[in-house]
CSV table of C-alpha atoms in Angstrom, one decimal:
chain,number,residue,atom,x,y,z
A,29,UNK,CA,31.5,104.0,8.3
A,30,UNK,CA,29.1,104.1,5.5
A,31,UNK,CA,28.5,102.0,2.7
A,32,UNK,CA,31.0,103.2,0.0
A,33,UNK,CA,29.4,100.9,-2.8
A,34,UNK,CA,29.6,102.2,-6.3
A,35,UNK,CA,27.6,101.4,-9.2
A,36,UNK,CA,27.6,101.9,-12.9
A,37,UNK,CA,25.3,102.3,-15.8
A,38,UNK,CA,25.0,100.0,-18.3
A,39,UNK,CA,23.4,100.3,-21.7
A,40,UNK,CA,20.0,98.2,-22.2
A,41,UNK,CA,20.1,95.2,-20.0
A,42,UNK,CA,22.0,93.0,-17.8
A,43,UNK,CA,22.0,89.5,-19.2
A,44,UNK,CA,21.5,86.9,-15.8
A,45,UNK,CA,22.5,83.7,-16.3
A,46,UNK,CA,20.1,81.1,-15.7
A,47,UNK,CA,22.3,79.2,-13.2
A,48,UNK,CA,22.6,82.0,-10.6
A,49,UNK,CA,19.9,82.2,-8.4
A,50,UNK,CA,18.5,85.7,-7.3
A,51,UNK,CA,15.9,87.8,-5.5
A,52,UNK,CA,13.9,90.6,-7.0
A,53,UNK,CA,12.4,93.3,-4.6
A,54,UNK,CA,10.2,96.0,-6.2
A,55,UNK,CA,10.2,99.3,-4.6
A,56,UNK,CA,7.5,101.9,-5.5
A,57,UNK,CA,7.0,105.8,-4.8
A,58,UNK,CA,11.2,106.4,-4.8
A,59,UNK,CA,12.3,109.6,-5.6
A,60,UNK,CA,14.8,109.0,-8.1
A,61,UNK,CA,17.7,106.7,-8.6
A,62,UNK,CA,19.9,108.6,-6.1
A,63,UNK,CA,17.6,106.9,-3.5
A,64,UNK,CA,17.4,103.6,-5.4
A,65,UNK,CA,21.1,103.3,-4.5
A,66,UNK,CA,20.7,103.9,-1.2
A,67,UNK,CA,18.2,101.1,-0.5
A,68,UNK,CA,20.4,98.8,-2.6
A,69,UNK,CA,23.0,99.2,-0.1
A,70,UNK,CA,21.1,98.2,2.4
A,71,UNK,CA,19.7,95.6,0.7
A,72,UNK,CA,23.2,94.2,-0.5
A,73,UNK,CA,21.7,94.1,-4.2
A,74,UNK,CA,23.9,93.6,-7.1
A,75,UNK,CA,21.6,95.1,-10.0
A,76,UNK,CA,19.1,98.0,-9.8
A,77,UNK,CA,16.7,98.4,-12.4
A,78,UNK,CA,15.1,102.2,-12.4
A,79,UNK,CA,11.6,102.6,-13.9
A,80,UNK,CA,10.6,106.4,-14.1
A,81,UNK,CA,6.4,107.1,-14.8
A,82,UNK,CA,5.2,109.7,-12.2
A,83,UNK,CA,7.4,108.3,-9.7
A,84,UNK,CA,10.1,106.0,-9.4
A,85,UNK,CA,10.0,102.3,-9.1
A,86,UNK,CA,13.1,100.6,-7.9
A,87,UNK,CA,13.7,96.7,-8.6
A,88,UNK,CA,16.5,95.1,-6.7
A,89,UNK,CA,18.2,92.0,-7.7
A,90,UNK,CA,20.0,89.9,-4.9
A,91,UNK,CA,22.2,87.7,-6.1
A,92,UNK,CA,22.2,84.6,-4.4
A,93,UNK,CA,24.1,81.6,-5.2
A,94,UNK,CA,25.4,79.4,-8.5
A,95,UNK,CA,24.4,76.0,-8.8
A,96,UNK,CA,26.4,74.2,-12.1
A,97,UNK,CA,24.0,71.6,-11.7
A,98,UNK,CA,21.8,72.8,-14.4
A,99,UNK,CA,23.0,71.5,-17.6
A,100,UNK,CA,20.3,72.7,-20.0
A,101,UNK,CA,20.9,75.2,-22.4
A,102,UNK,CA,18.7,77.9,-21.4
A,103,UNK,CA,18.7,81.4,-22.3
A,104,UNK,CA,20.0,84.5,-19.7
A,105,UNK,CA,17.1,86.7,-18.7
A,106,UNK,CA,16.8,89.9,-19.3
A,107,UNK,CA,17.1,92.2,-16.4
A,108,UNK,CA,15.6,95.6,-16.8
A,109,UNK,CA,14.4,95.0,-20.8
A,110,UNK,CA,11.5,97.3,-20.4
A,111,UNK,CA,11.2,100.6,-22.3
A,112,UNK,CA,13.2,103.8,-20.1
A,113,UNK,CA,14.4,101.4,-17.4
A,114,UNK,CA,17.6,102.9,-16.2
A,115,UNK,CA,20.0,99.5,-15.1
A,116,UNK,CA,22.9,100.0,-12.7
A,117,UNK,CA,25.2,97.3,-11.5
A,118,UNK,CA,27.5,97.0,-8.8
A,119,UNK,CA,31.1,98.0,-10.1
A,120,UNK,CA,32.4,94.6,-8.3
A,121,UNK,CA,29.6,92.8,-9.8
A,122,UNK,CA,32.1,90.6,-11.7
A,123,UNK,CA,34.5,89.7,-8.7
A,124,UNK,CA,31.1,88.5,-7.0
A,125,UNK,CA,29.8,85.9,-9.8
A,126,UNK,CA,33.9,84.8,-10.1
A,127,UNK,CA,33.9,83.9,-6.2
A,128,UNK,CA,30.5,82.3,-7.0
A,129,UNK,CA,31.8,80.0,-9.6
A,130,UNK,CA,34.5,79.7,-7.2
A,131,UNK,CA,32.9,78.3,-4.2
A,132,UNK,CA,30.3,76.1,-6.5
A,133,UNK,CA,30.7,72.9,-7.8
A,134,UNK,CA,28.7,70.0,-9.8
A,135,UNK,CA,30.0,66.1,-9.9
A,136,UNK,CA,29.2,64.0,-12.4
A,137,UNK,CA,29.4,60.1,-12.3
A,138,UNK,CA,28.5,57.6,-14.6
A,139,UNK,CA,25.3,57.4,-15.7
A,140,UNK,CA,24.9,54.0,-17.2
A,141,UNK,CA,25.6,50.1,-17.8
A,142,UNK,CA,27.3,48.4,-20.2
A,143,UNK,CA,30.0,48.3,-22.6
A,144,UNK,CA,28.6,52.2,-24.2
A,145,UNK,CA,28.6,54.7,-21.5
A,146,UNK,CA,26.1,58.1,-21.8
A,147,UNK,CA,27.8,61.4,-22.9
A,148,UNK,CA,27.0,64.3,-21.0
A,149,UNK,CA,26.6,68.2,-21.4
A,150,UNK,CA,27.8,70.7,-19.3
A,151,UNK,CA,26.9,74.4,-20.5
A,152,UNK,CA,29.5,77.5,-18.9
A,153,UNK,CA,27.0,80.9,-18.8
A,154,UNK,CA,29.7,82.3,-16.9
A,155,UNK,CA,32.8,83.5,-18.3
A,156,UNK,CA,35.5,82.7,-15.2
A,157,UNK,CA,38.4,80.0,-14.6
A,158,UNK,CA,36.9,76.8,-13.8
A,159,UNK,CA,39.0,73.8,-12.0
A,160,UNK,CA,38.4,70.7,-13.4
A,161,UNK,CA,39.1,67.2,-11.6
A,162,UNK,CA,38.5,63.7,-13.6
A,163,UNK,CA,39.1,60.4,-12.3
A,164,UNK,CA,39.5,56.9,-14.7
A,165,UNK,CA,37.4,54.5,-13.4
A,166,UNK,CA,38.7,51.5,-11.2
A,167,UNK,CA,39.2,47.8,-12.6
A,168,UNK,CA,37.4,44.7,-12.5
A,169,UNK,CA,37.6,42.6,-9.0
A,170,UNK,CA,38.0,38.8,-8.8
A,171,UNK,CA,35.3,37.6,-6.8
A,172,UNK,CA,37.1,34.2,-7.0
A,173,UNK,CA,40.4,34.9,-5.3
A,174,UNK,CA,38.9,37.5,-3.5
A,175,UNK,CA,41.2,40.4,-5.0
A,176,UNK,CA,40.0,44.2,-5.3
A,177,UNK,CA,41.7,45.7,-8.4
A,178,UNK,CA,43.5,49.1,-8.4
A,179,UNK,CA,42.1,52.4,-8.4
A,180,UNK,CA,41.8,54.8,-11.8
A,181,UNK,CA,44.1,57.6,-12.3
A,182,UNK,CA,43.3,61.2,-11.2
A,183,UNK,CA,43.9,64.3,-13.1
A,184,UNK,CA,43.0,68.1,-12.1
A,185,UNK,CA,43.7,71.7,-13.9
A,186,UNK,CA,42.2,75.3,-14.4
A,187,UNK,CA,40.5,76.4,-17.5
A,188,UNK,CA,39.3,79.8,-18.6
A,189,UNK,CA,36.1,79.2,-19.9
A,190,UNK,CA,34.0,81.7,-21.6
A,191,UNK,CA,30.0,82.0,-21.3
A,192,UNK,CA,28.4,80.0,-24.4
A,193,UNK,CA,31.3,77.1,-24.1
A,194,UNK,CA,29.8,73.7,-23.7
A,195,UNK,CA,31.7,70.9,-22.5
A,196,UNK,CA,30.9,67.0,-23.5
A,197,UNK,CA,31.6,65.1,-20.6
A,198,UNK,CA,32.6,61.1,-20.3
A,199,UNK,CA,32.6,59.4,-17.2
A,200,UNK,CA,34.3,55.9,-17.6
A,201,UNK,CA,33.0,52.9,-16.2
A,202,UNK,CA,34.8,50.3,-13.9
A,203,UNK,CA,36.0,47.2,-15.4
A,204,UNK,CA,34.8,43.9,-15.4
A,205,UNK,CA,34.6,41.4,-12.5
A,206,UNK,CA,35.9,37.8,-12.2
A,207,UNK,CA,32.9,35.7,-11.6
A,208,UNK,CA,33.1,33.2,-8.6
A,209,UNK,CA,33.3,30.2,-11.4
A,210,UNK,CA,36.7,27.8,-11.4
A,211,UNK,CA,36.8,28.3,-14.9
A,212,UNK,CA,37.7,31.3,-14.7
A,213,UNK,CA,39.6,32.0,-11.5
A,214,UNK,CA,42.5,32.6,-12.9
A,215,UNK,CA,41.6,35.2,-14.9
A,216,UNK,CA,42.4,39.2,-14.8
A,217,UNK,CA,39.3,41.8,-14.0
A,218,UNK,CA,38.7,44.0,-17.1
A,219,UNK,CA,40.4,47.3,-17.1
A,220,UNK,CA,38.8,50.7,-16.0
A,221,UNK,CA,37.5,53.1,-18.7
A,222,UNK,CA,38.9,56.6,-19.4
A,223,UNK,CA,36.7,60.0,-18.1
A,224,UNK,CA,37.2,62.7,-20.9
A,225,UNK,CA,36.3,66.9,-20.7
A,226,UNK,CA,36.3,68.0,-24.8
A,227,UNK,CA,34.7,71.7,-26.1
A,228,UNK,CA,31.3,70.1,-28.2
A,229,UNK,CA,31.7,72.6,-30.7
A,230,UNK,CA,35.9,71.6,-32.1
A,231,UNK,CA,36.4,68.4,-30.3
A,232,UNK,CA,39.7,70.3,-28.2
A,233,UNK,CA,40.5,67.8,-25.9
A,234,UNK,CA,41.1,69.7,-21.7
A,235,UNK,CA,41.5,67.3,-19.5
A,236,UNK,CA,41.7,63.0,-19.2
A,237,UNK,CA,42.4,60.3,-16.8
């Protein structure tokens, strides 16, 4: 059966997020964007840009993958910016970076000592429903007796999140421990600290453990 893949036309470029990963392939002496389509199905591209001079020249764009692990604020790249470029995209192009955000994930722990922990960004250039899993962090042992304290709490839910939303992220730390001295044997281990997801820009509280 043959590739049934439709595309649509969009009006000046397609915007790719920095945290998708892609390959370009450039295709000269093509007859015209009929044919461009045709080697995009066979490519399995997502995004065709169409550049008309005396013949044209097809650039494919394969996307790839998402990693979330990027969590500087960069700017999306044009696709297909230049003057009389014709850009075409997949008409499932969105179901495809949805199942990307849905099959990528990034984990952030804590990333330093002491009483103040580090705050941490996270920025969504993907508009899609994100799960979201935070975990309190454990309490202090006593090295002493020889006791391991208990476990933080745990706390998961969904989230539409819309490209441009940035998150602040706080990763608690674990409590305290009971040195090996008699003096203080007796003594509790300090409690865990709390992990918190908030929007940067209004403070709105999602999710906390």
């Amino acid at each position: 059966m043959c590739d049934q893949t439709k595309y649509r036309k969009i009006h000046g470029p397609f915007l790719l997020s920095p945290l998708v990963s892609s390959e370009v392939i450039n295709i000269t002496g093509v007859q015209n964007v009929n044919n461009c389509m045709m080697l995009c199905r066979m490519k399995g591209c997502s995004v065709i840009v169409a550049m008309t001079t005396t013949s044209t020249v097809c650039r494919l764009l394969i996307l790839k993958g998402l990693s979330l692990s990027n969590t500087i604020l960069d700017s999306p790249s044009a696709v297909g910016s230049e003057a009389g470029s014709q850009v075409l995209v997949n008409a499932d192009i969105n179901a495809t970076l949805a199942a990307m955000i849905k099959n990528s994930s990034v984990k952030l722990l804590n990333s330093s000592t002491g009483q103040i922990g580090s705050v941490q960004l996270v920025n969504i250039t993907l508009t899609g429903c994100y799960r979201i899993e935070v975990a309190g962090a454990r309490g202090g042992d006593n090295l002493y007796k020889s006791t391991i304290s208990g476990k933080g709490s745990w706390v998961a839910g969904s989230f539409n999140l819309t490209a441009g939303t940035q998150l602040t992220i706080v990763v608690g730390q674990a409590g305290g421990m009971v040195s090996e001295s008699s003096a203080t044997k007796d003594c509790g281990g300090g409690g865990g600290g709390g992990s918190f997801v908030y929007r940067t820009a209004d403070g709105q509280l999602l999710i906390a453990a």
